[in-house]
């Protein structure tokens, strides 16, 4: 399958943005390489190259991880073997949910581990066990967010350099997307990440990922830790569901409920509150 590169930009005609004096564009990274979502695809490409010498990519995720599903599909396409280590041994022997069913259908071997084993999954002893069991592998953390994954997202920022956008917003799960995106933007552009979960310091995680990928912090970026959490990761909120349905009706774009619906809901609230300067061109990244 070939990917569109760069992914399309879509201008949104939306009265709420107009009222705030803002030009709003969607960066349709979800169209970059279906069925693997854009940001996950960008993060996986360099990791697949790293996995090529051993032929095996081993990675981690929760039971509903879109990264696991993406890694399985991308690995299959690249002709590589994939192993997914899944958090939660209570899932062992049970019927697979749709995400894991798809990963398994794409050839991913799944192993379920307990929450305590999960905590030490990247320790040297644990890595030795994985390699013993599955053979030499390129090991990728959950979300695909390692130095290679972050560097894979730099192209996203670069694609947004020359379009006159002052502000680029994206959703933040592990911070890998924001870390790479911000590093690829121009010197007069700023990135704002909206956290999709509350139980981690995502600004610190993003900084750590930038240090790992580039040896230091890059670009102008901040994280809003609260406005887009809406009850926590993976939780649905009536307000967001209503916003999402309305957005689909107005623009024909179906937003992913975990990340993008919350991102845009929080962005519109910020626009309404006058939190973005009149005359700004804002790009919202639809990552998957
Ligand atoms: C994974 C994902 C994100 C978050 O990316 P991180 O690099 O984990 O912060 C945002 N949006 C979508 C649709 C995703 O699949």
mmCIF file of C-alpha atoms and ligand atoms in Angstrom:
data_model
loop_
_atom_site.group_PDB
_atom_site.id
_atom_site.type_symbol
_atom_site.label_atom_id
_atom_site.label_comp_id
_atom_site.label_asym_id
_atom_site.label_seq_id
_atom_site.Cartn_x
_atom_site.Cartn_y
_atom_site.Cartn_z
ATOM 1 C CA UNK A 1 0.000 0.000 0.000
ATOM 2 C CA UNK A 2 1.316 3.465 -0.823
ATOM 3 C CA UNK A 3 0.935 6.407 1.472
ATOM 4 C CA UNK A 4 -0.033 9.964 0.688
ATOM 5 C CA UNK A 5 2.797 12.224 1.618
ATOM 6 C CA UNK A 6 2.333 14.925 2.757
ATOM 7 C CA UNK A 7 -1.080 14.208 4.273
ATOM 8 C CA UNK A 8 -3.875 16.594 3.139
ATOM 9 C CA UNK A 9 -4.803 19.891 4.782
ATOM 10 C CA UNK A 10 -8.495 20.641 4.998
ATOM 11 C CA UNK A 11 -9.826 24.142 5.579
ATOM 12 C CA UNK A 12 -12.789 24.152 7.968
ATOM 13 C CA UNK A 13 -15.588 26.569 7.376
ATOM 14 C CA UNK A 14 -16.874 26.815 10.940
ATOM 15 C CA UNK A 15 -18.695 29.812 12.373
ATOM 16 C CA UNK A 16 -17.231 29.230 15.837
ATOM 17 C CA UNK A 17 -13.725 29.711 14.466
ATOM 18 C CA UNK A 18 -14.820 32.669 12.347
ATOM 19 C CA UNK A 19 -16.330 34.345 15.391
ATOM 20 C CA UNK A 20 -13.019 33.952 17.198
ATOM 21 C CA UNK A 21 -11.215 35.513 14.224
ATOM 22 C CA UNK A 22 -9.293 32.314 13.619
ATOM 23 C CA UNK A 23 -8.613 30.406 10.420
ATOM 24 C CA UNK A 24 -8.836 26.702 11.197
ATOM 25 C CA UNK A 25 -7.291 23.879 9.205
ATOM 26 C CA UNK A 26 -7.317 20.144 9.836
ATOM 27 C CA UNK A 27 -4.146 18.218 9.105
ATOM 28 C CA UNK A 28 -5.678 14.955 7.945
ATOM 29 C CA UNK A 29 -2.944 12.597 9.060
ATOM 30 C CA UNK A 30 -5.673 9.987 9.453
ATOM 31 C CA UNK A 31 -5.655 9.791 5.634
ATOM 32 C CA UNK A 32 -1.874 9.338 5.466
ATOM 33 C CA UNK A 33 -1.850 5.602 5.443
ATOM 34 C CA UNK A 34 -5.087 3.829 6.320
ATOM 35 C CA UNK A 35 -5.718 1.532 8.076
ATOM 36 C CA UNK A 36 -2.649 2.414 10.176
ATOM 37 C CA UNK A 37 -3.322 5.863 11.606
ATOM 38 C CA UNK A 38 -1.018 8.699 10.569
ATOM 39 C CA UNK A 39 0.904 9.382 13.736
ATOM 40 C CA UNK A 40 1.290 5.693 14.510
ATOM 41 C CA UNK A 41 2.440 5.084 10.963
ATOM 42 C CA UNK A 42 5.064 7.861 11.171
ATOM 43 C CA UNK A 43 6.351 6.449 14.463
ATOM 44 C CA UNK A 44 6.470 2.903 13.165
ATOM 45 C CA UNK A 45 8.366 3.466 9.913
ATOM 46 C CA UNK A 46 11.832 3.997 11.436
ATOM 47 C CA UNK A 47 11.167 1.238 13.955
ATOM 48 C CA UNK A 48 10.300 -1.226 11.199
ATOM 49 C CA UNK A 49 13.641 -0.432 9.562
ATOM 50 C CA UNK A 50 15.352 -1.132 12.890
ATOM 51 C CA UNK A 51 13.517 -4.443 13.162
ATOM 52 C CA UNK A 52 14.492 -5.572 9.694
ATOM 53 C CA UNK A 53 17.886 -7.126 10.591
ATOM 54 C CA UNK A 54 16.301 -9.565 13.058
ATOM 55 C CA UNK A 55 12.946 -9.752 11.281
ATOM 56 C CA UNK A 56 11.048 -9.304 14.556
ATOM 57 C CA UNK A 57 9.417 -6.271 16.162
ATOM 58 C CA UNK A 58 8.273 -6.810 19.751
ATOM 59 C CA UNK A 59 6.119 -4.191 21.381
ATOM 60 C CA UNK A 60 3.635 -3.470 24.174
ATOM 61 C CA UNK A 61 0.163 -2.107 24.735
ATOM 62 C CA UNK A 62 -3.109 -2.188 26.596
ATOM 63 C CA UNK A 63 -6.028 -4.287 25.395
ATOM 64 C CA UNK A 64 -7.394 -1.361 23.340
ATOM 65 C CA UNK A 65 -4.051 -0.095 22.075
ATOM 66 C CA UNK A 66 -4.259 1.407 18.617
ATOM 67 C CA UNK A 67 -0.470 1.142 18.538
ATOM 68 C CA UNK A 68 -0.638 -2.671 18.775
ATOM 69 C CA UNK A 69 -3.142 -2.826 15.967
ATOM 70 C CA UNK A 70 -1.041 -0.420 13.887
ATOM 71 C CA UNK A 71 2.178 -2.332 14.573
ATOM 72 C CA UNK A 72 0.560 -5.595 13.501
ATOM 73 C CA UNK A 73 -0.721 -4.119 10.228
ATOM 74 C CA UNK A 74 2.492 -2.241 9.447
ATOM 75 C CA UNK A 75 4.632 -5.251 10.338
ATOM 76 C CA UNK A 76 2.616 -7.477 8.091
ATOM 77 C CA UNK A 77 2.957 -4.995 5.249
ATOM 78 C CA UNK A 78 6.717 -4.815 5.788
ATOM 79 C CA UNK A 79 7.020 -8.590 5.891
ATOM 80 C CA UNK A 80 8.147 -8.614 9.526
ATOM 81 C CA UNK A 81 7.088 -10.823 12.408
ATOM 82 C CA UNK A 82 5.409 -8.967 15.286
ATOM 83 C CA UNK A 83 4.855 -9.878 18.932
ATOM 84 C CA UNK A 84 2.515 -7.855 21.151
ATOM 85 C CA UNK A 85 2.832 -8.021 24.931
ATOM 86 C CA UNK A 86 -0.544 -7.034 26.368
ATOM 87 C CA UNK A 87 -1.206 -5.613 29.848
ATOM 88 C CA UNK A 88 -3.592 -7.784 31.871
ATOM 89 C CA UNK A 89 -3.265 -11.544 32.358
ATOM 90 C CA UNK A 90 -6.998 -11.763 33.118
ATOM 91 C CA UNK A 91 -7.443 -11.543 29.333
ATOM 92 C CA UNK A 92 -5.607 -14.806 28.765
ATOM 93 C CA UNK A 93 -7.836 -17.507 27.275
ATOM 94 C CA UNK A 94 -10.739 -15.080 26.808
ATOM 95 C CA UNK A 95 -12.276 -14.070 23.534
ATOM 96 C CA UNK A 96 -10.267 -11.242 21.959
ATOM 97 C CA UNK A 97 -11.754 -7.759 21.651
ATOM 98 C CA UNK A 98 -11.971 -6.215 18.142
ATOM 99 C CA UNK A 99 -8.611 -4.409 18.459
ATOM 100 C CA UNK A 100 -6.712 -7.554 19.419
ATOM 101 C CA UNK A 101 -8.698 -9.667 16.959
ATOM 102 C CA UNK A 102 -7.475 -7.397 14.164
ATOM 103 C CA UNK A 103 -3.891 -7.499 15.477
ATOM 104 C CA UNK A 104 -3.998 -11.296 15.595
ATOM 105 C CA UNK A 105 -5.531 -11.411 12.106
ATOM 106 C CA UNK A 106 -2.532 -9.378 10.911
ATOM 107 C CA UNK A 107 -0.280 -12.068 12.312
ATOM 108 C CA UNK A 108 0.736 -10.537 15.644
ATOM 109 C CA UNK A 109 1.551 -13.113 18.327
ATOM 110 C CA UNK A 110 -0.033 -11.957 21.586
ATOM 111 C CA UNK A 111 1.110 -12.603 25.130
ATOM 112 C CA UNK A 112 -0.836 -11.409 28.169
ATOM 113 C CA UNK A 113 1.061 -10.422 31.296
ATOM 114 C CA UNK A 114 0.095 -9.416 34.814
ATOM 115 C CA UNK A 115 0.132 -5.817 35.936
ATOM 116 C CA UNK A 116 3.196 -6.411 38.091
ATOM 117 C CA UNK A 117 5.064 -7.994 35.173
ATOM 118 C CA UNK A 118 3.893 -5.004 33.123
ATOM 119 C CA UNK A 119 5.641 -2.591 35.460
ATOM 120 C CA UNK A 120 9.014 -4.247 34.856
ATOM 121 C CA UNK A 121 8.459 -5.064 31.166
ATOM 122 C CA UNK A 122 11.397 -2.956 29.928
ATOM 123 C CA UNK A 123 13.868 -4.012 32.652
ATOM 124 C CA UNK A 124 16.933 -5.880 31.362
ATOM 125 C CA UNK A 125 15.786 -9.165 32.972
ATOM 126 C CA UNK A 126 12.372 -8.909 31.343
ATOM 127 C CA UNK A 127 13.889 -8.039 27.964
ATOM 128 C CA UNK A 128 16.135 -11.089 28.267
ATOM 129 C CA UNK A 129 13.052 -13.254 28.826
ATOM 130 C CA UNK A 130 11.280 -11.830 25.757
ATOM 131 C CA UNK A 131 14.335 -12.354 23.578
ATOM 132 C CA UNK A 132 14.777 -15.859 24.934
ATOM 133 C CA UNK A 133 11.190 -16.719 24.163
ATOM 134 C CA UNK A 134 10.762 -15.042 20.782
ATOM 135 C CA UNK A 135 14.307 -14.623 19.466
ATOM 136 C CA UNK A 136 16.357 -11.493 18.793
ATOM 137 C CA UNK A 137 13.973 -8.569 18.394
ATOM 138 C CA UNK A 138 13.770 -4.808 18.024
ATOM 139 C CA UNK A 139 11.817 -3.770 21.117
ATOM 140 C CA UNK A 140 9.481 -0.765 20.906
ATOM 141 C CA UNK A 141 7.718 0.753 23.951
ATOM 142 C CA UNK A 142 3.936 1.221 24.052
ATOM 143 C CA UNK A 143 2.554 3.922 21.805
ATOM 144 C CA UNK A 144 5.584 3.470 19.524
ATOM 145 C CA UNK A 145 7.177 6.355 21.400
ATOM 146 C CA UNK A 146 10.924 5.928 21.447
ATOM 147 C CA UNK A 147 13.658 8.096 19.915
ATOM 148 C CA UNK A 148 13.092 6.611 16.445
ATOM 149 C CA UNK A 149 9.335 7.076 16.723
ATOM 150 C CA UNK A 150 9.757 10.711 17.740
ATOM 151 C CA UNK A 151 12.125 11.366 14.838
ATOM 152 C CA UNK A 152 9.552 9.751 12.546
ATOM 153 C CA UNK A 153 7.049 12.470 13.536
ATOM 154 C CA UNK A 154 9.373 15.372 12.627
ATOM 155 C CA UNK A 155 8.105 15.164 9.032
ATOM 156 C CA UNK A 156 4.639 16.081 10.280
ATOM 157 C CA UNK A 157 5.945 19.411 11.627
ATOM 158 C CA UNK A 158 7.972 20.005 8.481
ATOM 159 C CA UNK A 159 4.868 19.566 6.329
ATOM 160 C CA UNK A 160 3.264 22.430 8.301
ATOM 161 C CA UNK A 161 6.139 24.889 8.063
ATOM 162 C CA UNK A 162 5.206 27.063 5.125
ATOM 163 C CA UNK A 163 1.463 27.464 5.447
ATOM 164 C CA UNK A 164 1.341 30.541 7.677
ATOM 165 C CA UNK A 165 0.040 28.718 10.745
ATOM 166 C CA UNK A 166 1.069 30.223 14.077
ATOM 167 C CA UNK A 167 -0.374 27.493 16.236
ATOM 168 C CA UNK A 168 -0.551 23.719 15.763
ATOM 169 C CA UNK A 169 -2.593 21.663 18.215
ATOM 170 C CA UNK A 170 -2.499 17.915 18.722
ATOM 171 C CA UNK A 171 -3.608 15.360 21.224
ATOM 172 C CA UNK A 172 -1.110 13.799 23.652
ATOM 173 C CA UNK A 173 -1.132 10.191 24.833
ATOM 174 C CA UNK A 174 2.529 9.327 25.388
ATOM 175 C CA UNK A 175 4.012 12.579 24.010
ATOM 176 C CA UNK A 176 5.821 11.078 21.029
ATOM 177 C CA UNK A 177 3.692 12.810 18.441
ATOM 178 C CA UNK A 178 4.018 16.243 20.092
ATOM 179 C CA UNK A 179 7.772 15.773 20.645
ATOM 180 C CA UNK A 180 8.430 15.116 16.950
ATOM 181 C CA UNK A 181 5.860 17.552 15.572
ATOM 182 C CA UNK A 182 7.211 20.474 17.631
ATOM 183 C CA UNK A 183 10.758 19.711 16.537
ATOM 184 C CA UNK A 184 9.737 19.893 12.870
ATOM 185 C CA UNK A 185 7.882 23.233 13.031
ATOM 186 C CA UNK A 186 9.432 26.566 12.015
ATOM 187 C CA UNK A 187 10.954 29.022 14.521
ATOM 188 C CA UNK A 188 7.867 31.279 14.553
ATOM 189 C CA UNK A 189 5.399 28.456 15.087
ATOM 190 C CA UNK A 190 4.127 27.024 18.344
ATOM 191 C CA UNK A 191 2.639 23.640 19.214
ATOM 192 C CA UNK A 192 0.046 23.062 21.917
ATOM 193 C CA UNK A 193 -0.628 19.497 23.035
ATOM 194 C CA UNK A 194 -3.861 18.600 24.815
ATOM 195 C CA UNK A 195 -3.374 15.699 27.233
ATOM 196 C CA UNK A 196 -5.787 12.792 26.732
ATOM 197 C CA UNK A 197 -5.027 11.387 30.176
ATOM 198 C CA UNK A 198 -4.401 12.779 33.622
ATOM 199 C CA UNK A 199 -2.292 10.147 35.382
ATOM 200 C CA UNK A 200 1.103 11.185 33.965
ATOM 201 C CA UNK A 201 3.146 14.370 33.638
ATOM 202 C CA UNK A 202 2.980 14.536 29.865
ATOM 203 C CA UNK A 203 5.065 17.703 29.557
ATOM 204 C CA UNK A 204 7.864 15.901 31.368
ATOM 205 C CA UNK A 205 7.388 12.759 29.234
ATOM 206 C CA UNK A 206 7.513 14.872 26.082
ATOM 207 C CA UNK A 207 10.683 16.622 27.256
ATOM 208 C CA UNK A 208 12.284 13.250 28.058
ATOM 209 C CA UNK A 209 11.385 11.939 24.597
ATOM 210 C CA UNK A 210 12.870 15.033 22.932
ATOM 211 C CA UNK A 211 16.085 14.612 24.908
ATOM 212 C CA UNK A 212 16.246 10.963 23.880
ATOM 213 C CA UNK A 213 15.579 11.761 20.213
ATOM 214 C CA UNK A 214 17.495 15.025 19.749
ATOM 215 C CA UNK A 215 19.771 15.404 22.783
ATOM 216 C CA UNK A 216 17.752 18.388 24.044
ATOM 217 C CA UNK A 217 14.434 20.194 23.990
ATOM 218 C CA UNK A 218 13.356 21.400 20.516
ATOM 219 C CA UNK A 219 10.768 23.887 19.266
ATOM 220 C CA UNK A 220 8.189 25.978 21.078
ATOM 221 C CA UNK A 221 5.539 23.827 22.708
ATOM 222 C CA UNK A 222 3.376 23.480 25.798
ATOM 223 C CA UNK A 223 0.950 20.926 27.183
ATOM 224 C CA UNK A 224 -2.545 21.686 28.438
ATOM 225 C CA UNK A 225 -2.874 18.976 31.097
ATOM 226 C CA UNK A 226 -6.584 19.452 31.830
ATOM 227 C CA UNK A 227 -8.857 20.846 29.156
ATOM 228 C CA UNK A 228 -9.160 17.695 27.000
ATOM 229 C CA UNK A 229 -9.075 14.942 29.631
ATOM 230 C CA UNK A 230 -12.870 14.742 30.088
ATOM 231 C CA UNK A 231 -12.912 12.121 32.846
ATOM 232 C CA UNK A 232 -9.787 10.207 31.820
ATOM 233 C CA UNK A 233 -8.203 8.141 29.092
ATOM 234 C CA UNK A 234 -10.718 6.150 27.071
ATOM 235 C CA UNK A 235 -13.666 7.499 29.079
ATOM 236 C CA UNK A 236 -16.628 8.844 27.175
ATOM 237 C CA UNK A 237 -18.243 12.130 28.183
ATOM 238 C CA UNK A 238 -21.737 13.181 27.018
ATOM 239 C CA UNK A 239 -20.459 16.655 26.179
ATOM 240 C CA UNK A 240 -17.777 15.230 23.922
ATOM 241 C CA UNK A 241 -20.110 12.706 22.295
ATOM 242 C CA UNK A 242 -22.540 15.533 21.477
ATOM 243 C CA UNK A 243 -19.726 17.657 20.085
ATOM 244 C CA UNK A 244 -18.477 14.742 18.006
ATOM 245 C CA UNK A 245 -21.892 14.033 16.476
ATOM 246 C CA UNK A 246 -22.391 17.710 15.699
ATOM 247 C CA UNK A 247 -18.911 17.964 14.154
ATOM 248 C CA UNK A 248 -19.594 14.995 11.898
ATOM 249 C CA UNK A 249 -22.875 16.583 10.823
ATOM 250 C CA UNK A 250 -21.246 19.927 10.000
ATOM 251 C CA UNK A 251 -18.026 18.755 8.403
ATOM 252 C CA UNK A 252 -18.453 15.090 7.507
ATOM 253 C CA UNK A 253 -15.367 14.212 9.531
ATOM 254 C CA UNK A 254 -15.652 11.328 12.009
ATOM 255 C CA UNK A 255 -13.368 12.091 14.951
ATOM 256 C CA UNK A 256 -11.670 9.368 16.956
ATOM 257 C CA UNK A 257 -13.404 9.452 20.398
ATOM 258 C CA UNK A 258 -10.294 8.765 22.507
ATOM 259 C CA UNK A 259 -8.174 11.600 21.194
ATOM 260 C CA UNK A 260 -9.434 13.850 18.426
ATOM 261 C CA UNK A 261 -13.007 14.483 19.568
ATOM 262 C CA UNK A 262 -11.677 15.617 22.955
ATOM 263 C CA UNK A 263 -8.924 17.669 21.308
ATOM 264 C CA UNK A 264 -11.315 19.607 19.082
ATOM 265 C CA UNK A 265 -13.908 19.990 21.823
ATOM 266 C CA UNK A 266 -11.242 21.560 24.054
ATOM 267 C CA UNK A 267 -9.930 23.694 21.192
ATOM 268 C CA UNK A 268 -13.375 25.145 20.438
ATOM 269 C CA UNK A 269 -13.868 25.907 24.136
ATOM 270 C CA UNK A 270 -10.547 27.745 24.093
ATOM 271 C CA UNK A 271 -11.538 29.679 20.963
ATOM 272 C CA UNK A 272 -14.827 30.639 22.543
ATOM 273 C CA UNK A 273 -13.046 31.831 25.676
ATOM 274 C CA UNK A 274 -10.803 34.072 23.576
ATOM 275 C CA UNK A 275 -7.744 31.962 24.318
ATOM 276 C CA UNK A 276 -6.320 32.250 20.789
ATOM 277 C CA UNK A 277 -5.320 35.621 19.320
ATOM 278 C CA UNK A 278 -7.474 37.038 16.504
ATOM 279 C CA UNK A 279 -5.872 36.539 13.111
ATOM 280 C CA UNK A 280 -4.132 33.299 14.063
ATOM 281 C CA UNK A 281 -4.151 30.378 11.654
ATOM 282 C CA UNK A 282 -4.595 27.224 13.720
ATOM 283 C CA UNK A 283 -3.897 23.706 12.486
ATOM 284 C CA UNK A 284 -5.472 20.809 14.381
ATOM 285 C CA UNK A 285 -3.785 17.481 13.787
ATOM 286 C CA UNK A 286 -6.237 14.638 13.183
ATOM 287 C CA UNK A 287 -3.775 11.861 13.866
ATOM 288 C CA UNK A 288 -5.928 8.807 13.366
HETATM 289 C C1 LIG B 1 -1.638 7.570 19.479
HETATM 290 C C2 LIG B 1 -2.486 8.672 19.124
HETATM 291 C C3 LIG B 1 -2.286 9.976 19.638
HETATM 292 C C4 LIG B 1 -1.234 10.318 20.669
HETATM 293 O O1 LIG B 1 0.070 10.097 20.261
HETATM 294 P P1 LIG B 1 1.210 10.028 21.360
HETATM 295 O O2 LIG B 1 2.453 10.038 20.537
HETATM 296 O O3 LIG B 1 1.037 8.738 22.094
HETATM 297 O O4 LIG B 1 1.112 11.198 22.264
HETATM 298 C C5 LIG B 1 -3.155 10.982 19.231
HETATM 299 N N1 LIG B 1 -4.146 10.734 18.370
HETATM 300 C C6 LIG B 1 -4.363 9.502 17.856
HETATM 301 C C7 LIG B 1 -5.493 9.285 16.939
HETATM 302 C C8 LIG B 1 -3.554 8.431 18.212
HETATM 303 O O5 LIG B 1 -3.801 7.217 17.703
#
